[in-house]
Amino acid sequence: MSGTVMTAPVDRELSPQADRRPRAAAMLALARFEARELTLHVPVFVFFTLYVAYTCWGLWSGREGMDAFPALQDADRATQDRPMLVGIALFVCANRAALRSRRRGTDRHFDTLVMEPWRRTAAHALSAVPLAAACALVVVFDFTCTALKPGAVGHGSVAELAVGPLGVLLSGVLGVLMARLIPSVFAVPLLALGGFVFAIFVANGTNNARWGRWLWPAVNETRSDPLPADLIGRPAAWHVLYLIGLIGLLVGTAVLVSGGRTRLIKAGTALAVAATVAGIAGQSAGDPAGLADARETASVTPEKVQSCVPHGRSTYCAYPEWTDRTADWAAVVGRVQSLAGGSAGGARLTVRQRVDARHGLSGDAALEPSGTPGQVTVGTRWGGNRVPEFAVAVASVLVAGDERSADEACGARGVTIMWLALGTDADPMATLRQVRLDDSISGSAIAITPTDSVWMTARQTTVVRQLLQQPRYGVTAKVKAHWTELTSPRTTTARAAELLDLPVPKGEDQCGE
């Protein structure tokens, strides 16, 4: 009998802390692998590339016109919709990744692994984070480039900027949850159909209810003229809390369905439910106290919230965000006044910025013309067509005395207004087309201003077009020499043509039509 002593094997169990660290590291390693695989999926790669390309193209093409003078309180919201395309692709591909083992029949092999099913589910959810972070970098790049434009005004909201990337993350997590709740490839189109129905009947529910609209990841509210930042009144912070809570709730539900029953997971899911409910309650509430009064004041009596600065002979009053733009307005006023004759050439004007904010972002009402003598209205948008439209407004006040009287600028007055507005333009014929509502340079049409419009008859259009084709200095001398008669409400278009040595157009003035 051998002298070898046989000893029983010793069962050594690892401590919970020592066991948790390798499993957490394995879960993160799986998340990194799945994240890399997601970026290689054709839909994700294509849509993300298109998203980046479209963002860069928008920054490049927006160097001129109104886009060159952005309001940052609108620019932050403009970053929310485009990432949703990436989110759709991520939703589909994350769902397919979570169902890969089922499609390939390898689910049973996972039972031999140390990693629990719920950890694999958590890893799939975490795999959506890098793509959401990449979208966040694009959003930051987009907004930063916009903010660095010389004409940018206002300030953005971090909460508004976070909505797009959070929507992408929400889409990826939702795809993983659907793979655990309905482990079938048909779940994705069914959920897409359900989301469409949700958007129609809930998010845009009866009377466009606020609570329903804000359940959607990105709530798009736009208007043509930007509002001062403190008058927007969007519950952006509450909405971000809602999205974060919803993401946590979806992740917690997916992990619980996969068998994760630890106290930490249950507590985290309960906390996510509380955050979601709090976010819904906060974003569904009405406007903050005092917002309606502030909007009323800024709309009806803007002088109470504006600061005024002098430039030359005139005074320029603007909302706080736009005070740096008064020099641009003064340049237009100086250009128009240089062509005017009589006392108008040295008139002291008051250029006042106005906006109708009483209905918030949901309303876009036209501004009523001011009856105050010498006051010219300028809007909150600038660049592009807004510049010649403001020039028409300045010319209208110089000729008629106030904006309300300019609405009846028939005969020679209408011709004089358009000459003052366009006479110094580098390409007056192109600008004439831009400032008219129908983009024409012949026939009758409406010339747009920040408040009301100037009606141009076919005869007036003919005379104005002939004036713009004449040498500027010669026309300027004639306009100044006959200023009193050209600005008289009794002077006809035919008489204006005679005074300016132009052929008299056929027909009659029909300013009332």
PDB file of N, CA and C in Angstrom, residues 131-191:
ATOM      1  N   LEU A 131     -22.599  55.666 -29.184  1.00  0.00           N
ATOM      2  CA  LEU A 131     -23.200  56.349 -30.330  1.00  0.00           C
ATOM      3  C   LEU A 131     -23.949  57.600 -29.879  1.00  0.00           C
ATOM      4  N   ALA A 132     -24.638  57.517 -28.747  1.00  0.00           N
ATOM      5  CA  ALA A 132     -25.298  58.708 -28.207  1.00  0.00           C
ATOM      6  C   ALA A 132     -24.263  59.778 -27.864  1.00  0.00           C
ATOM      7  N   ALA A 133     -23.116  59.356 -27.317  1.00  0.00           N
ATOM      8  CA  ALA A 133     -22.055  60.318 -27.008  1.00  0.00           C
ATOM      9  C   ALA A 133     -21.493  60.947 -28.277  1.00  0.00           C
ATOM     10  N   ALA A 134     -21.384  60.153 -29.347  1.00  0.00           N
ATOM     11  CA  ALA A 134     -20.908  60.698 -30.620  1.00  0.00           C
ATOM     12  C   ALA A 134     -21.883  61.742 -31.163  1.00  0.00           C
ATOM     13  N   CYS A 135     -23.177  61.463 -31.027  1.00  0.00           N
ATOM     14  CA  CYS A 135     -24.182  62.444 -31.445  1.00  0.00           C
ATOM     15  C   CYS A 135     -24.092  63.701 -30.584  1.00  0.00           C
ATOM     16  N   ALA A 136     -23.795  63.537 -29.305  1.00  0.00           N
ATOM     17  CA  ALA A 136     -23.630  64.697 -28.430  1.00  0.00           C
ATOM     18  C   ALA A 136     -22.457  65.562 -28.890  1.00  0.00           C
ATOM     19  N   LEU A 137     -21.380  64.941 -29.346  1.00  0.00           N
ATOM     20  CA  LEU A 137     -20.241  65.707 -29.852  1.00  0.00           C
ATOM     21  C   LEU A 137     -20.623  66.495 -31.097  1.00  0.00           C
ATOM     22  N   VAL A 138     -21.423  65.879 -31.967  1.00  0.00           N
ATOM     23  CA  VAL A 138     -21.874  66.584 -33.167  1.00  0.00           C
ATOM     24  C   VAL A 138     -22.759  67.769 -32.786  1.00  0.00           C
ATOM     25  N   VAL A 139     -23.635  67.564 -31.796  1.00  0.00           N
ATOM     26  CA  VAL A 139     -24.502  68.647 -31.335  1.00  0.00           C
ATOM     27  C   VAL A 139     -23.672  69.800 -30.780  1.00  0.00           C
ATOM     28  N   VAL A 140     -22.678  69.469 -29.965  1.00  0.00           N
ATOM     29  CA  VAL A 140     -21.817  70.517 -29.391  1.00  0.00           C
ATOM     30  C   VAL A 140     -21.057  71.244 -30.497  1.00  0.00           C
ATOM     31  N   PHE A 141     -20.562  70.498 -31.464  1.00  0.00           N
ATOM     32  CA  PHE A 141     -19.840  71.105 -32.589  1.00  0.00           C
ATOM     33  C   PHE A 141     -20.761  72.027 -33.381  1.00  0.00           C
ATOM     34  N   ASP A 142     -21.962  71.562 -33.672  1.00  0.00           N
ATOM     35  CA  ASP A 142     -22.939  72.352 -34.424  1.00  0.00           C
ATOM     36  C   ASP A 142     -23.269  73.649 -33.688  1.00  0.00           C
ATOM     37  N   PHE A 143     -23.599  73.543 -32.417  1.00  0.00           N
ATOM     38  CA  PHE A 143     -23.995  74.726 -31.665  1.00  0.00           C
ATOM     39  C   PHE A 143     -22.814  75.679 -31.466  1.00  0.00           C
ATOM     40  N   THR A 144     -21.622  75.132 -31.234  1.00  0.00           N
ATOM     41  CA  THR A 144     -20.455  75.986 -31.028  1.00  0.00           C
ATOM     42  C   THR A 144     -20.135  76.790 -32.285  1.00  0.00           C
ATOM     43  N   CYS A 145     -20.181  76.134 -33.443  1.00  0.00           N
ATOM     44  CA  CYS A 145     -19.929  76.855 -34.699  1.00  0.00           C
ATOM     45  C   CYS A 145     -20.981  77.931 -34.927  1.00  0.00           C
ATOM     46  N   THR A 146     -22.223  77.633 -34.579  1.00  0.00           N
ATOM     47  CA  THR A 146     -23.282  78.628 -34.728  1.00  0.00           C
ATOM     48  C   THR A 146     -23.061  79.799 -33.780  1.00  0.00           C
ATOM     49  N   ALA A 147     -22.677  79.489 -32.544  1.00  0.00           N
ATOM     50  CA  ALA A 147     -22.466  80.543 -31.557  1.00  0.00           C
ATOM     51  C   ALA A 147     -21.274  81.427 -31.898  1.00  0.00           C
ATOM     52  N   LEU A 148     -20.308  80.897 -32.647  1.00  0.00           N
ATOM     53  CA  LEU A 148     -19.120  81.668 -32.991  1.00  0.00           C
ATOM     54  C   LEU A 148     -19.320  82.557 -34.219  1.00  0.00           C
ATOM     55  N   LYS A 149     -20.481  82.462 -34.867  1.00  0.00           N
ATOM     56  CA  LYS A 149     -20.747  83.350 -35.996  1.00  0.00           C
ATOM     57  C   LYS A 149     -20.805  84.791 -35.508  1.00  0.00           C
ATOM     58  N   PRO A 150     -20.236  85.731 -36.274  1.00  0.00           N
ATOM     59  CA  PRO A 150     -20.201  87.132 -35.816  1.00  0.00           C
ATOM     60  C   PRO A 150     -21.586  87.718 -35.550  1.00  0.00           C
ATOM     61  N   GLY A 151     -22.624  87.223 -36.219  1.00  0.00           N
ATOM     62  CA  GLY A 151     -23.958  87.786 -36.042  1.00  0.00           C
ATOM     63  C   GLY A 151     -24.815  87.076 -35.029  1.00  0.00           C
ATOM     64  N   ALA A 152     -24.275  86.101 -34.301  1.00  0.00           N
ATOM     65  CA  ALA A 152     -25.069  85.337 -33.341  1.00  0.00           C
ATOM     66  C   ALA A 152     -25.454  86.197 -32.147  1.00  0.00           C
ATOM     67  N   VAL A 153     -26.673  85.985 -31.651  1.00  0.00           N
ATOM     68  CA  VAL A 153     -27.160  86.709 -30.470  1.00  0.00           C
ATOM     69  C   VAL A 153     -27.812  85.717 -29.522  1.00  0.00           C
ATOM     70  N   GLY A 154     -28.059  86.154 -28.289  1.00  0.00           N
ATOM     71  CA  GLY A 154     -28.769  85.335 -27.313  1.00  0.00           C
ATOM     72  C   GLY A 154     -27.887  84.272 -26.696  1.00  0.00           C
ATOM     73  N   HIS A 155     -28.515  83.302 -26.079  1.00  0.00           N
ATOM     74  CA  HIS A 155     -27.784  82.201 -25.456  1.00  0.00           C
ATOM     75  C   HIS A 155     -28.654  80.952 -25.486  1.00  0.00           C
ATOM     76  N   GLY A 156     -27.999  79.814 -25.580  1.00  0.00           N
ATOM     77  CA  GLY A 156     -28.708  78.546 -25.665  1.00  0.00           C
ATOM     78  C   GLY A 156     -28.912  77.905 -24.300  1.00  0.00           C
ATOM     79  N   SER A 157     -29.561  76.750 -24.321  1.00  0.00           N
ATOM     80  CA  SER A 157     -29.863  76.000 -23.110  1.00  0.00           C
ATOM     81  C   SER A 157     -29.192  74.636 -23.178  1.00  0.00           C
ATOM     82  N   VAL A 158     -28.472  74.287 -22.127  1.00  0.00           N
ATOM     83  CA  VAL A 158     -27.830  72.967 -22.071  1.00  0.00           C
ATOM     84  C   VAL A 158     -28.882  71.870 -22.108  1.00  0.00           C
ATOM     85  N   ALA A 159     -30.016  72.104 -21.450  1.00  0.00           N
ATOM     86  CA  ALA A 159     -31.085  71.103 -21.442  1.00  0.00           C
ATOM     87  C   ALA A 159     -31.627  70.872 -22.851  1.00  0.00           C
ATOM     88  N   GLU A 160     -31.806  71.942 -23.622  1.00  0.00           N
ATOM     89  CA  GLU A 160     -32.286  71.772 -24.995  1.00  0.00           C
ATOM     90  C   GLU A 160     -31.276  71.014 -25.839  1.00  0.00           C
ATOM     91  N   LEU A 161     -30.000  71.276 -25.641  1.00  0.00           N
ATOM     92  CA  LEU A 161     -28.957  70.592 -26.402  1.00  0.00           C
ATOM     93  C   LEU A 161     -28.865  69.114 -26.050  1.00  0.00           C
ATOM     94  N   ALA A 162     -29.265  68.742 -24.839  1.00  0.00           N
ATOM     95  CA  ALA A 162     -29.152  67.343 -24.401  1.00  0.00           C
ATOM     96  C   ALA A 162     -30.259  66.464 -24.964  1.00  0.00           C
ATOM     97  N   VAL A 163     -31.319  67.061 -25.498  1.00  0.00           N
ATOM     98  CA  VAL A 163     -32.484  66.278 -25.916  1.00  0.00           C
ATOM     99  C   VAL A 163     -32.140  65.328 -27.066  1.00  0.00           C
ATOM    100  N   GLY A 164     -31.419  65.819 -28.068  1.00  0.00           N
ATOM    101  CA  GLY A 164     -31.086  64.969 -29.213  1.00  0.00           C
ATOM    102  C   GLY A 164     -30.298  63.726 -28.836  1.00  0.00           C
ATOM    103  N   PRO A 165     -29.148  63.854 -28.160  1.00  0.00           N
ATOM    104  CA  PRO A 165     -28.405  62.655 -27.753  1.00  0.00           C
ATOM    105  C   PRO A 165     -29.200  61.741 -26.832  1.00  0.00           C
ATOM    106  N   LEU A 166     -29.993  62.292 -25.919  1.00  0.00           N
ATOM    107  CA  LEU A 166     -30.809  61.445 -25.050  1.00  0.00           C
ATOM    108  C   LEU A 166     -31.853  60.686 -25.849  1.00  0.00           C
ATOM    109  N   GLY A 167     -32.385  61.314 -26.900  1.00  0.00           N
ATOM    110  CA  GLY A 167     -33.333  60.603 -27.755  1.00  0.00           C
ATOM    111  C   GLY A 167     -32.684  59.427 -28.465  1.00  0.00           C
ATOM    112  N   VAL A 168     -31.432  59.584 -28.877  1.00  0.00           N
ATOM    113  CA  VAL A 168     -30.707  58.479 -29.511  1.00  0.00           C
ATOM    114  C   VAL A 168     -30.508  57.346 -28.508  1.00  0.00           C
ATOM    115  N   LEU A 169     -30.072  57.678 -27.300  1.00  0.00           N
ATOM    116  CA  LEU A 169     -29.886  56.652 -26.271  1.00  0.00           C
ATOM    117  C   LEU A 169     -31.202  55.967 -25.937  1.00  0.00           C
ATOM    118  N   LEU A 170     -32.265  56.723 -25.862  1.00  0.00           N
ATOM    119  CA  LEU A 170     -33.579  56.144 -25.589  1.00  0.00           C
ATOM    120  C   LEU A 170     -33.977  55.145 -26.666  1.00  0.00           C
ATOM    121  N   SER A 171     -33.676  55.459 -27.914  1.00  0.00           N
ATOM    122  CA  SER A 171     -34.014  54.549 -29.012  1.00  0.00           C
ATOM    123  C   SER A 171     -33.257  53.237 -28.891  1.00  0.00           C
ATOM    124  N   GLY A 172     -31.956  53.313 -28.583  1.00  0.00           N
ATOM    125  CA  GLY A 172     -31.181  52.083 -28.447  1.00  0.00           C
ATOM    126  C   GLY A 172     -31.660  51.226 -27.298  1.00  0.00           C
ATOM    127  N   VAL A 173     -31.949  51.840 -26.156  1.00  0.00           N
ATOM    128  CA  VAL A 173     -32.434  51.096 -24.988  1.00  0.00           C
ATOM    129  C   VAL A 173     -33.801  50.480 -25.279  1.00  0.00           C
ATOM    130  N   LEU A 174     -34.639  51.212 -25.992  1.00  0.00           N
ATOM    131  CA  LEU A 174     -35.956  50.676 -26.333  1.00  0.00           C
ATOM    132  C   LEU A 174     -35.836  49.446 -27.229  1.00  0.00           C
ATOM    133  N   GLY A 175     -34.869  49.471 -28.151  1.00  0.00           N
ATOM    134  CA  GLY A 175     -34.650  48.299 -28.994  1.00  0.00           C
ATOM    135  C   GLY A 175     -34.256  47.073 -28.186  1.00  0.00           C
ATOM    136  N   VAL A 176     -33.419  47.254 -27.163  1.00  0.00           N
ATOM    137  CA  VAL A 176     -33.017  46.138 -26.303  1.00  0.00           C
ATOM    138  C   VAL A 176     -34.209  45.629 -25.498  1.00  0.00           C
ATOM    139  N   LEU A 177     -35.005  46.551 -24.951  1.00  0.00           N
ATOM    140  CA  LEU A 177     -36.172  46.135 -24.172  1.00  0.00           C
ATOM    141  C   LEU A 177     -37.150  45.330 -25.020  1.00  0.00           C
ATOM    142  N   MET A 178     -37.389  45.776 -26.258  1.00  0.00           N
ATOM    143  CA  MET A 178     -38.313  45.035 -27.123  1.00  0.00           C
ATOM    144  C   MET A 178     -37.791  43.641 -27.427  1.00  0.00           C
ATOM    145  N   ALA A 179     -36.452  43.502 -27.528  1.00  0.00           N
ATOM    146  CA  ALA A 179     -35.889  42.169 -27.772  1.00  0.00           C
ATOM    147  C   ALA A 179     -36.146  41.238 -26.598  1.00  0.00           C
ATOM    148  N   ARG A 180     -36.232  41.783 -25.384  1.00  0.00           N
ATOM    149  CA  ARG A 180     -36.488  40.941 -24.220  1.00  0.00           C
ATOM    150  C   ARG A 180     -37.986  40.700 -24.004  1.00  0.00           C
ATOM    151  N   LEU A 181     -38.807  41.688 -24.319  1.00  0.00           N
ATOM    152  CA  LEU A 181     -40.249  41.512 -24.135  1.00  0.00           C
ATOM    153  C   LEU A 181     -40.875  40.701 -25.257  1.00  0.00           C
ATOM    154  N   ILE A 182     -40.476  40.999 -26.501  1.00  0.00           N
ATOM    155  CA  ILE A 182     -41.022  40.291 -27.672  1.00  0.00           C
ATOM    156  C   ILE A 182     -39.834  39.807 -28.493  1.00  0.00           C
ATOM    157  N   PRO A 183     -39.285  38.645 -28.189  1.00  0.00           N
ATOM    158  CA  PRO A 183     -38.086  38.157 -28.884  1.00  0.00           C
ATOM    159  C   PRO A 183     -38.396  37.686 -30.295  1.00  0.00           C
ATOM    160  N   SER A 184     -38.786  38.649 -31.138  1.00  0.00           N
ATOM    161  CA  SER A 184     -39.141  38.336 -32.520  1.00  0.00           C
ATOM    162  C   SER A 184     -38.715  39.492 -33.401  1.00  0.00           C
ATOM    163  N   VAL A 185     -38.331  39.169 -34.628  1.00  0.00           N
ATOM    164  CA  VAL A 185     -37.907  40.207 -35.566  1.00  0.00           C
ATOM    165  C   VAL A 185     -39.080  41.080 -36.009  1.00  0.00           C
ATOM    166  N   PHE A 186     -40.315  40.611 -35.746  1.00  0.00           N
ATOM    167  CA  PHE A 186     -41.484  41.402 -36.140  1.00  0.00           C
ATOM    168  C   PHE A 186     -41.818  42.490 -35.130  1.00  0.00           C
ATOM    169  N   ALA A 187     -41.119  42.511 -34.007  1.00  0.00           N
ATOM    170  CA  ALA A 187     -41.433  43.504 -32.976  1.00  0.00           C
ATOM    171  C   ALA A 187     -41.085  44.914 -33.426  1.00  0.00           C
ATOM    172  N   VAL A 188     -40.008  45.051 -34.182  1.00  0.00           N
ATOM    173  CA  VAL A 188     -39.568  46.378 -34.588  1.00  0.00           C
ATOM    174  C   VAL A 188     -40.593  47.081 -35.472  1.00  0.00           C
ATOM    175  N   PRO A 189     -41.074  46.467 -36.571  1.00  0.00           N
ATOM    176  CA  PRO A 189     -42.088  47.175 -37.368  1.00  0.00           C
ATOM    177  C   PRO A 189     -43.378  47.422 -36.600  1.00  0.00           C
ATOM    178  N   LEU A 190     -43.748  46.487 -35.692  1.00  0.00           N
ATOM    179  CA  LEU A 190     -44.959  46.709 -34.909  1.00  0.00           C
ATOM    180  C   LEU A 190     -44.798  47.913 -33.987  1.00  0.00           C
ATOM    181  N   LEU A 191     -43.625  48.031 -33.363  1.00  0.00           N
ATOM    182  CA  LEU A 191     -43.410  49.169 -32.479  1.00  0.00           C
ATOM    183  C   LEU A 191     -43.329  50.473 -33.265  1.00  0.00           C
TER     184      LEU A 191
END
